[in-house]
Short mmCIF file of C-alpha atoms in Angstrom, two decimals:
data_model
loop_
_atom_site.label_atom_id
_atom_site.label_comp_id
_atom_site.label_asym_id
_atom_site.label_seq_id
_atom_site.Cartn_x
_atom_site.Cartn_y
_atom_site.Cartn_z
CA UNK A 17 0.00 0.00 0.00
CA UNK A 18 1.68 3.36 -0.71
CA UNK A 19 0.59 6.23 2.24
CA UNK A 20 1.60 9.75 1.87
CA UNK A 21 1.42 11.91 4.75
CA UNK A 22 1.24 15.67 4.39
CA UNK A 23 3.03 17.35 7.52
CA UNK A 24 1.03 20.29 7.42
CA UNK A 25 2.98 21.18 10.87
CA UNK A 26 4.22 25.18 10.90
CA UNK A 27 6.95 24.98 13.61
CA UNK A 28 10.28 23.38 13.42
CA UNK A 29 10.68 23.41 17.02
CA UNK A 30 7.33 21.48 17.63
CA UNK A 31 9.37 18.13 17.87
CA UNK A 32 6.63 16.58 19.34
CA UNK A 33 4.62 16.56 15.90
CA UNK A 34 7.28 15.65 13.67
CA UNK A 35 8.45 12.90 16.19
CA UNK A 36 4.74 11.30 16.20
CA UNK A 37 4.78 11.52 12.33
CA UNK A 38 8.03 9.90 12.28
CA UNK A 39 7.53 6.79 14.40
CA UNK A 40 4.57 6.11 12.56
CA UNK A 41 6.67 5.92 9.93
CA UNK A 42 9.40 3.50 11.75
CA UNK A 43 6.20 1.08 13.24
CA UNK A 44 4.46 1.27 9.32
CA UNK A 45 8.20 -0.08 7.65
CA UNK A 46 7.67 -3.40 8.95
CA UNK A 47 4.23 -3.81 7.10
CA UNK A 48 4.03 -4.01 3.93
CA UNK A 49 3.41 0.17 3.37
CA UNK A 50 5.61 2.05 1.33
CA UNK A 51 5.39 5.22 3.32
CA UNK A 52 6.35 9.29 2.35
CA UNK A 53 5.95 12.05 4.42
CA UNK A 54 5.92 15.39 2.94
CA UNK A 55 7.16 18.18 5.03
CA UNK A 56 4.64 21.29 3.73
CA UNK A 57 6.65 23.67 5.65
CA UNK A 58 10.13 23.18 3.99
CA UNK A 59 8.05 23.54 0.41
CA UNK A 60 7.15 26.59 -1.97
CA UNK A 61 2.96 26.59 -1.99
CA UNK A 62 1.35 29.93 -3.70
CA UNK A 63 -1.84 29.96 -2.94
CA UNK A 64 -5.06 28.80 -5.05
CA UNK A 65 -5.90 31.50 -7.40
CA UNK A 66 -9.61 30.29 -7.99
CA UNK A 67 -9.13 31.35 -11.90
CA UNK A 68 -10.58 27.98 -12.68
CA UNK A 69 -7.75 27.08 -15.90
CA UNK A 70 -7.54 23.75 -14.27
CA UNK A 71 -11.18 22.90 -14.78
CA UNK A 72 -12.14 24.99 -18.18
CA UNK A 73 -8.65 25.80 -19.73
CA UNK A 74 -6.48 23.10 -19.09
CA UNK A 75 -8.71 20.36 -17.53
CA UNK A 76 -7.01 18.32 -14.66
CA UNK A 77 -3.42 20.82 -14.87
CA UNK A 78 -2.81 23.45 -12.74
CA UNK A 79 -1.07 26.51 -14.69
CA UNK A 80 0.96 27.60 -11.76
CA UNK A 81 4.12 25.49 -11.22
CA UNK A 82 4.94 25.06 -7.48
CA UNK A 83 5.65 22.33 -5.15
CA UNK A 84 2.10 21.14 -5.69
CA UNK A 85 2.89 19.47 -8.83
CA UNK A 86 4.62 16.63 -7.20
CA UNK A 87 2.31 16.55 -4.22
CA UNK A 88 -0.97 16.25 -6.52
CA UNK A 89 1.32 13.68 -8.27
CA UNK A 90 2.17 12.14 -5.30
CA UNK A 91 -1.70 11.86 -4.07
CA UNK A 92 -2.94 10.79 -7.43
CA UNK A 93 -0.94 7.55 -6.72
CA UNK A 94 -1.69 7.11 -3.03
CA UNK A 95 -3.82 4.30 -1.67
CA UNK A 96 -4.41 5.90 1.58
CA UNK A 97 -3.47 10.12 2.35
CA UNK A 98 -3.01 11.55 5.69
CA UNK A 99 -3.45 14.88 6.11
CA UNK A 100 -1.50 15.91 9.42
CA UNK A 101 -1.25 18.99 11.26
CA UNK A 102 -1.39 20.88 14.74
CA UNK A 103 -4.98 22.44 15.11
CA UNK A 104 -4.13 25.99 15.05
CA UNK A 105 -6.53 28.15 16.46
CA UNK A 106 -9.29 25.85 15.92
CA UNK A 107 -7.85 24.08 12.52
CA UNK A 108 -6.05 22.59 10.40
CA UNK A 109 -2.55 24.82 9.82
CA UNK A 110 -2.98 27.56 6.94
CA UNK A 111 0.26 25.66 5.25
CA UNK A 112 -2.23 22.52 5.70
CA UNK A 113 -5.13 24.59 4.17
CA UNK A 114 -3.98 25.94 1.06
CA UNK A 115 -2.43 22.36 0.01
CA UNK A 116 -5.85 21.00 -0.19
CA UNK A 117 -6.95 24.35 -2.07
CA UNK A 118 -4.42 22.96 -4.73
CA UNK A 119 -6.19 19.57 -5.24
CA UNK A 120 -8.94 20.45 -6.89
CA UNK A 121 -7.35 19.84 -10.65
CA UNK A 122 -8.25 16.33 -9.19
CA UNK A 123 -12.02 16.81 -9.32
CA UNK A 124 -14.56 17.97 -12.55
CA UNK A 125 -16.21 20.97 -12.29
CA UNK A 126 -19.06 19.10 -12.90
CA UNK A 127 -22.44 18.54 -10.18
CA UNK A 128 -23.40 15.16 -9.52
CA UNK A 129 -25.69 13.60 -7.12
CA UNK A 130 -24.31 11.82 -4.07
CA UNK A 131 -27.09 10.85 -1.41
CA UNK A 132 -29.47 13.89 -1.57
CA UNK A 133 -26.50 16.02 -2.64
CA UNK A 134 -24.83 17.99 -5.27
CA UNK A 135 -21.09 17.14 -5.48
CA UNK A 136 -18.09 17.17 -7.95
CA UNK A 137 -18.26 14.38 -10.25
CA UNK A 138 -14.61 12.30 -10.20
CA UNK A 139 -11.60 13.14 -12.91
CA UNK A 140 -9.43 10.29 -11.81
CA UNK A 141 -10.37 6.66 -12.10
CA UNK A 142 -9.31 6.17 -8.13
CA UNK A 143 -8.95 8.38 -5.19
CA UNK A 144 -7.23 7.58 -1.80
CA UNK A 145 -9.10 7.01 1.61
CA UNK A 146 -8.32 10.14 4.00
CA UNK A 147 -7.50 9.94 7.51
CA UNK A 148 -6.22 12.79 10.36
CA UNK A 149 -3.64 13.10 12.18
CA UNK A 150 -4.15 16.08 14.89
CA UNK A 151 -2.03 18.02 18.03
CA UNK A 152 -5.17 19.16 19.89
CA UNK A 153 -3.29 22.43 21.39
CA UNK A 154 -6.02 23.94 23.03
CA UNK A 155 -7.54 20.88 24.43
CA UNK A 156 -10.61 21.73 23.50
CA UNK A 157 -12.94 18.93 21.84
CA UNK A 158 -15.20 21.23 20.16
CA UNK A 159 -12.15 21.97 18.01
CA UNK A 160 -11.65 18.41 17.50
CA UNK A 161 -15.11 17.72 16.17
CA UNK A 162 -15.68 20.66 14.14
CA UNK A 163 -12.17 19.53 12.18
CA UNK A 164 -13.22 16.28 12.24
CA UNK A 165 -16.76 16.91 10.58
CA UNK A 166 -15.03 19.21 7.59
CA UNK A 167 -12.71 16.42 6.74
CA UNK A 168 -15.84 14.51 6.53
CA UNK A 169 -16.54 16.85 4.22
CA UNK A 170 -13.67 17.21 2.18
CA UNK A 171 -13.32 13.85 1.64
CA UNK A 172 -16.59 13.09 0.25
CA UNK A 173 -15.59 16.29 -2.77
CA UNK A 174 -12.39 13.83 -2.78
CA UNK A 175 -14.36 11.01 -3.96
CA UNK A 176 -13.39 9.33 -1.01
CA UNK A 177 -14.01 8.80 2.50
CA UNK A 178 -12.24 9.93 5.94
CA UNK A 179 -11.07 6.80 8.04
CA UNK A 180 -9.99 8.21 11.31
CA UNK A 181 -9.51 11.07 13.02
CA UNK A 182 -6.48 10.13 15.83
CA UNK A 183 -4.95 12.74 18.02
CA UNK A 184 -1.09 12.59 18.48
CA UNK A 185 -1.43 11.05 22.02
CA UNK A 186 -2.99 8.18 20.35
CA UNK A 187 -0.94 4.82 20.56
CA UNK A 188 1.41 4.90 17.99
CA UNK A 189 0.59 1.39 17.64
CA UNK A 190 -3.22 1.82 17.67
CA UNK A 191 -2.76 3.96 14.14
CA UNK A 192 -0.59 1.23 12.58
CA UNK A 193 -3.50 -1.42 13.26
CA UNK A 194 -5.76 0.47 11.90
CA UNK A 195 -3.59 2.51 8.69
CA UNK A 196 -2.49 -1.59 8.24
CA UNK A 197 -6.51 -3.31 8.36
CA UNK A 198 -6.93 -1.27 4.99
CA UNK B 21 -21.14 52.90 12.46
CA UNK B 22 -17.64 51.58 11.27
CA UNK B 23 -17.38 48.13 9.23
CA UNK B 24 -14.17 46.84 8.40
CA UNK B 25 -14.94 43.98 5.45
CA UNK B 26 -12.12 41.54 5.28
CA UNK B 27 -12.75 40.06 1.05
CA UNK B 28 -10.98 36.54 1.59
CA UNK B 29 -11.61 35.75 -2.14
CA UNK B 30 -8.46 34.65 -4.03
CA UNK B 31 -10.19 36.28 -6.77
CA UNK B 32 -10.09 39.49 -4.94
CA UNK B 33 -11.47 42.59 -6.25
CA UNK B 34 -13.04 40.15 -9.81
CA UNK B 35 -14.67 38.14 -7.09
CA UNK B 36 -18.04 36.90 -6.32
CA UNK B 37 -17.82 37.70 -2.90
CA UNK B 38 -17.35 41.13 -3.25
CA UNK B 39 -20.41 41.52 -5.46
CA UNK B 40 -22.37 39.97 -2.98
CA UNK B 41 -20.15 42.81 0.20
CA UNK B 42 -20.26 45.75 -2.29
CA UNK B 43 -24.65 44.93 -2.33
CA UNK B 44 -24.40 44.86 1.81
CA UNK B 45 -22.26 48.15 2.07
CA UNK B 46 -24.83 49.84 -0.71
CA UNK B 47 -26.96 49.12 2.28
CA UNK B 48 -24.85 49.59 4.87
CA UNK B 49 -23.87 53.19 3.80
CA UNK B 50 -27.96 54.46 3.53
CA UNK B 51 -27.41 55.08 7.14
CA UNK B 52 -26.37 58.51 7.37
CA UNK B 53 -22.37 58.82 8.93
CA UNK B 54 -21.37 55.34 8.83
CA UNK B 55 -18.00 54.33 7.56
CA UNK B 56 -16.52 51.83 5.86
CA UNK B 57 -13.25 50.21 4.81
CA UNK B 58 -12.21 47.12 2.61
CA UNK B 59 -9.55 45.06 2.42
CA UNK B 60 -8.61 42.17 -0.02
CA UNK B 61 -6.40 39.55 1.40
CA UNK B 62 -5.36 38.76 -2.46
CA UNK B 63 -3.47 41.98 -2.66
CA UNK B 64 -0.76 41.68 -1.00
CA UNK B 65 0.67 40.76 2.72
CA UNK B 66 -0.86 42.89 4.78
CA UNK B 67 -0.28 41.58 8.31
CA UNK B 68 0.67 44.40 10.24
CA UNK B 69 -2.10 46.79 8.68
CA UNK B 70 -4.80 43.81 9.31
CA UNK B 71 -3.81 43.63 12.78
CA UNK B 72 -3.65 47.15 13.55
CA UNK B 73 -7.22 47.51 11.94
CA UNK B 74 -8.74 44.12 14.23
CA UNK B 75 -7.45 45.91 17.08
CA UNK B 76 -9.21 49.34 16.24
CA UNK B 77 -12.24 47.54 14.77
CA UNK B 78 -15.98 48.34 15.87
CA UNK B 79 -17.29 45.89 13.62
CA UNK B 80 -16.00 43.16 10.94
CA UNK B 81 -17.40 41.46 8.42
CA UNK B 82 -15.12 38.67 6.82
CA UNK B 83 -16.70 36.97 3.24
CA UNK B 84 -14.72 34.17 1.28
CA UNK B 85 -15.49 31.44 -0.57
CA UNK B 86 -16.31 27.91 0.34
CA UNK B 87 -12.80 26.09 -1.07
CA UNK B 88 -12.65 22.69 -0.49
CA UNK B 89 -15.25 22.99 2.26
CA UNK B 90 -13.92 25.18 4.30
CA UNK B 91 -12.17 28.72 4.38
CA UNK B 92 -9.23 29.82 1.61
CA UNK B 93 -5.97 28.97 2.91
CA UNK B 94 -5.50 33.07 2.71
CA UNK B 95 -8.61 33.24 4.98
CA UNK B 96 -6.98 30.65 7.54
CA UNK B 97 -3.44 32.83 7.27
CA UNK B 98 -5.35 36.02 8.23
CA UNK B 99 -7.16 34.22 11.16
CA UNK B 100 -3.39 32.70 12.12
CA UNK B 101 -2.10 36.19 12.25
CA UNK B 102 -4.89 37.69 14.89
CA UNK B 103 -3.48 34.80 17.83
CA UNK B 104 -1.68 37.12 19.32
CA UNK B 105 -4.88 39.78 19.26
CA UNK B 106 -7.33 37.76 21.31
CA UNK B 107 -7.87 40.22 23.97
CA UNK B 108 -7.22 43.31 22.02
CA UNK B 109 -10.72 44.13 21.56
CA UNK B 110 -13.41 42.42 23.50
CA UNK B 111 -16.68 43.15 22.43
CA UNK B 112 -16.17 43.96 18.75
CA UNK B 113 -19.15 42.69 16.61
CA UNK B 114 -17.27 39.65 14.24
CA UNK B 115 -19.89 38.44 11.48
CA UNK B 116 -19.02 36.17 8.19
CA UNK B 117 -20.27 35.45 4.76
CA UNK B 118 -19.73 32.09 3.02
CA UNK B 119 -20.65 32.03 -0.17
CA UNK B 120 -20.42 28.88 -2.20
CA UNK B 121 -21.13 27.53 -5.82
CA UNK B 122 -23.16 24.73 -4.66
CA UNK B 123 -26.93 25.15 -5.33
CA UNK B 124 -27.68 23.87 -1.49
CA UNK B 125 -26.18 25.68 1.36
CA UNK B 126 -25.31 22.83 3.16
CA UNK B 127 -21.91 22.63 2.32
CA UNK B 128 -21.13 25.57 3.99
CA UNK B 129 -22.78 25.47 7.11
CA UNK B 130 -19.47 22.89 8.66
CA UNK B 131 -17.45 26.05 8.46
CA UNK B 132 -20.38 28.00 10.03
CA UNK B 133 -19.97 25.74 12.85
CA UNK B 134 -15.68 26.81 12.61
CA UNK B 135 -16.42 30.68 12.32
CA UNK B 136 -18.85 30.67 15.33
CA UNK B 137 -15.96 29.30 17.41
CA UNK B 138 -13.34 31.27 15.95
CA UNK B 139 -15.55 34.32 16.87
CA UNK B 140 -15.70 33.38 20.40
CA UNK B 141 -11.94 33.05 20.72
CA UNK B 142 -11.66 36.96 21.10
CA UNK B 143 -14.50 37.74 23.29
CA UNK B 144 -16.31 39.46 20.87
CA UNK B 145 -19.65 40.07 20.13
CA UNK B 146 -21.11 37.33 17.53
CA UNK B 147 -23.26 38.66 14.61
CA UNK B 148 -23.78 35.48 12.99
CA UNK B 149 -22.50 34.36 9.29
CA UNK B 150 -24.18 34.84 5.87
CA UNK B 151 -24.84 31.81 3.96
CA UNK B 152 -25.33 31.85 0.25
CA UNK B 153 -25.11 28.99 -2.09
CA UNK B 154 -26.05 28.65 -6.14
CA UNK B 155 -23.04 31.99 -6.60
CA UNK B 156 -20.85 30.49 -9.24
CA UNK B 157 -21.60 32.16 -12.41
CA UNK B 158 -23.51 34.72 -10.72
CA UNK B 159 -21.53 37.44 -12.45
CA UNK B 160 -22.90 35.81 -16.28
CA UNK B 161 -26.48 34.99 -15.34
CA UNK B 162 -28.62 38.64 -16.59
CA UNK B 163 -29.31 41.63 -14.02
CA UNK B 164 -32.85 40.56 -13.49
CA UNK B 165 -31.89 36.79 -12.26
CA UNK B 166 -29.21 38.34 -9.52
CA UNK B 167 -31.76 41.10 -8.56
CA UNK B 168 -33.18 39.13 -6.26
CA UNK B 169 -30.18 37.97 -4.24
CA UNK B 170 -28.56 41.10 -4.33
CA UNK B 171 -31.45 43.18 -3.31
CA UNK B 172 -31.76 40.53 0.27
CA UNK B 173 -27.97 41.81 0.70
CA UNK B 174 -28.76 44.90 0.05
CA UNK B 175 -31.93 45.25 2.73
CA UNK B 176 -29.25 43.08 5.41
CA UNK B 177 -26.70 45.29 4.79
CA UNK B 178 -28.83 48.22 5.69
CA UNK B 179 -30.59 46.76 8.79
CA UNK B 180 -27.17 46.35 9.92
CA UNK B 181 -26.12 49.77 9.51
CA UNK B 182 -29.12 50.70 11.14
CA UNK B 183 -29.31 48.67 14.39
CA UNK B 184 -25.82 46.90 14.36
CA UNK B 185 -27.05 43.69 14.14
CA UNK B 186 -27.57 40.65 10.95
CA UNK B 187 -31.40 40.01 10.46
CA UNK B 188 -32.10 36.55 11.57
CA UNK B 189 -35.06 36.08 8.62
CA UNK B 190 -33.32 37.24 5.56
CA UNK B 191 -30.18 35.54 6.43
CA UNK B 192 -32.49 32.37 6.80
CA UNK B 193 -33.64 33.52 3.19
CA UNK B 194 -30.45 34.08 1.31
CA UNK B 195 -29.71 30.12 2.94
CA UNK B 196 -32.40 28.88 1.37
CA UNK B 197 -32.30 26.24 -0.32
CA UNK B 198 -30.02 24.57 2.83
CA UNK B 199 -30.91 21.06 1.09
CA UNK B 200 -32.66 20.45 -2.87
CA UNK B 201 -35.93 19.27 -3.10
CA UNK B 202 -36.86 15.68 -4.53
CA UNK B 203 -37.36 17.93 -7.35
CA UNK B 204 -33.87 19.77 -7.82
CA UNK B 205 -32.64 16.53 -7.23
CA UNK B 206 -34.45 14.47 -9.81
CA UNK B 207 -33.32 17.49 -12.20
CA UNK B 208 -29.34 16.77 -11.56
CA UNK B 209 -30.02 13.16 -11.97
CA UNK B 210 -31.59 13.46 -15.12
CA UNK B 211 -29.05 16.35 -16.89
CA UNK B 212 -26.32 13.06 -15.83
CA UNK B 213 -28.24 10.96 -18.15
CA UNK B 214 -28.76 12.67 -20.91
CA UNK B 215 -25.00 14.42 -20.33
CA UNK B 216 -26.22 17.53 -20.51
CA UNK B 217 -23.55 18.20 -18.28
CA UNK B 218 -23.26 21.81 -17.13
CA UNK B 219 -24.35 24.44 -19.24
CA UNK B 220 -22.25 27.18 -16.99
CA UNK B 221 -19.22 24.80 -17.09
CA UNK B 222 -19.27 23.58 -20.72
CA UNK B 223 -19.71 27.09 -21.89
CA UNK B 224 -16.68 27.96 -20.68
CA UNK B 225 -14.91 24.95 -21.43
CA UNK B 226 -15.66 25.87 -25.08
CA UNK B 227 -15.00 29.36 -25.22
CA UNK B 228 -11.53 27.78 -23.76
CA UNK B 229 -11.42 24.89 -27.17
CA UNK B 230 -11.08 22.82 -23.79
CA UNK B 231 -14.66 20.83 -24.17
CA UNK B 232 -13.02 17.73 -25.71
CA UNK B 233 -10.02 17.50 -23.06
CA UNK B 234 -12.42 18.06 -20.18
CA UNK B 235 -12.18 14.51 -18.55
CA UNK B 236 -8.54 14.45 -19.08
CA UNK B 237 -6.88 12.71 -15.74
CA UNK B 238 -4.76 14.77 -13.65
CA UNK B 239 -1.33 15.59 -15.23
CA UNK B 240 1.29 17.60 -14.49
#
């Protein structure tokens, strides 16, 4: 199974993130998951210009070359994504944020019907499953839910589903068991 | 009165979202004395000049739209850059407007849920956010179809400059529809099986001589 992690983490000096991020990594080796983790901070990301060329001028391409390009190639081939970041003031990291502003070359403009409603139909023949990876900061669970229900979110516009939500004081074992029963 | 409006539209001053702020502040400014500023958070890195403004501000009212179901990365920047500010200026009236392409609100009330909380993190006074869905392509559909939603910002934007406060009913109407109707519903369905597609979408796709390439895969 290949898993890409996005590191939307901000702060080189949080070592605690990182760290989590990276045993995961060391426990995952011994399965059979071949395992990146991209370090969004360390990366040039402009943001999303919403001008739309990758839906109506040059369907499924982005016209800006940054770092994206490899992570949207990168995701494209993923069986599983983890999108990973300290909740920062109440979120996801902005780093984190305008990433996933950059995948939409991955969807069609187009409306389609899921359940009872209206949602971009798919461009690629497969999408990967989504999970979280959190640093609940504040300690505040309302913060925890609310990012958990927009990932919820943003995964069904993915064509795909979100598969957990763990916090970093989760067993790093716990995540393996669970990344691994896909 | 004095508004601040924060546009968090990549698209900045072409955007949507401004159409929909610059129909609020026509409002807004039919109160006599009231004052407003703008600032686009497409322009440029303006930081310091944000922050001085949040800490000044009597009232604010931040619009951007929905991106991958939630706030523009530029939107969650800004928001980054007032931790420092929480108890700068208690009391100041924070309201939002989410505007979205989807023809159902729905989408857009998870973030709701986000901005509420975010509002509450610097003791200020909650005005509640603006939800408007069905947007994209506003600016091609003719002056008499937009009318209608831009005269409800209009009459909000006023009430606000009047009494300081978002009216509860017309935000409820500018929400509207929150989820389609069996009937909406049955019409999506059906335009998939005949692939009619997406007149807005295809129209531009042609203009563009895109139309045949439009279910390319991803490339880079």
């Amino acid at each position: 199974m290949r898993l890409l992690i996005l590191n939307g983490n901000p702060d080189e000096s949080n070592k605690v993130f990182d760290n989590y991020l990276s045993l995961l990594k060391k426990d995952l080796e011994g399965k059979n998951v071949h395992i990146r983790i991209i370090y969004l901070r360390d990366l040039n990301i402009i943001h999303c210009q919403g001008c739309w060329s990758c839906w109506v001028k040059t369907p499924g391409k982005c016209t800006f070359s940054d770092d994206t390009v490899a992570i949207r190639e990168a995701y494209a081939k993923a069986d599983m994504v983890i999108f990973a970041s300290p909740l920062i003031m109440g979120f996801v990291s902005s780093i984190l944020k305008k990433t996933m502003d950059k995948l939409i070359p991955l969807v069609h403009p187009y409306i389609e019907i899921v359940g009872d409603e209206t949602h971009h139909m798919k461009r690629q023949e497969k999408y990967p499953l989504i999970g979280l990876i959190y640093e609940n900061l504040s300690r505040d669970m309302e913060d925890v839910h609310i990012t958990t229900d927009i990932f919820g979110r943003f995964a069904i516009n993915l064509k795909s589903v979100l598969i957990f939500s763990f916090s970093i004081s989760t067993e790093i074992s716990d995540v393996t068991d669970e990344i691994d029963s896909y | 009165m004095k508004l601040t409006v924060i546009n968090g539209s990549p698209k900045g001053k072409r955007s949507n979202t401004k159409l929909l702020t610059d129909a609020f502040l026509n409002g807004y400014h039919k109160t006599f004395g009231n004052q407003s500023k703008e600032y686009f958070l497409s322009d440029k890195k303006l930081d310091a000049e944000l922050q001085r403004d949040f800490i000044h501000a009597e009232s604010l009212l931040i619009a951007f739209p929905l991106y991958t179901d939630s706030m523009p990365g530029m939107v969650k920047e800004y928001f980054e850059s007032l931790e420092n500010y929480k108890s700068s200026n208690p009391g100041i009236k924070i309201g939002f407007l989410v505007q979205s392409g989807f023809p159902e609100s729905y989408h857009s009330f998870f973030v709701a849920r986000y901005l509420k909380k975010f509002a509450t993190l610097f003791d200020s006074d909650y005005l509640g956010t603006i939800i408007k869905g069905g947007v994209e392509g506003i600016q091609m559909k003719p002056a008499w179809m937009r009318r209608k939603t831009l005269k409800r910002f209009e009459k909000l934007g006023f009430m606000f400059g009047k009494y300081g406060r978002f009216d509860q009913s017309i935000i409820k109407k500018l929400s509207t529809p929150v989820k389609l109707g069996r009937f909406a519903l049955g019409f999506f369905k059906f335009a998939k099986i005949i692939k009619l597609g997406n007149f807005y979408w295809d129209y531009q796709l042609k203009s563009n001589n895109a139309y045949e390439k439009r279910f390319d895969k991803h490339s880079i």
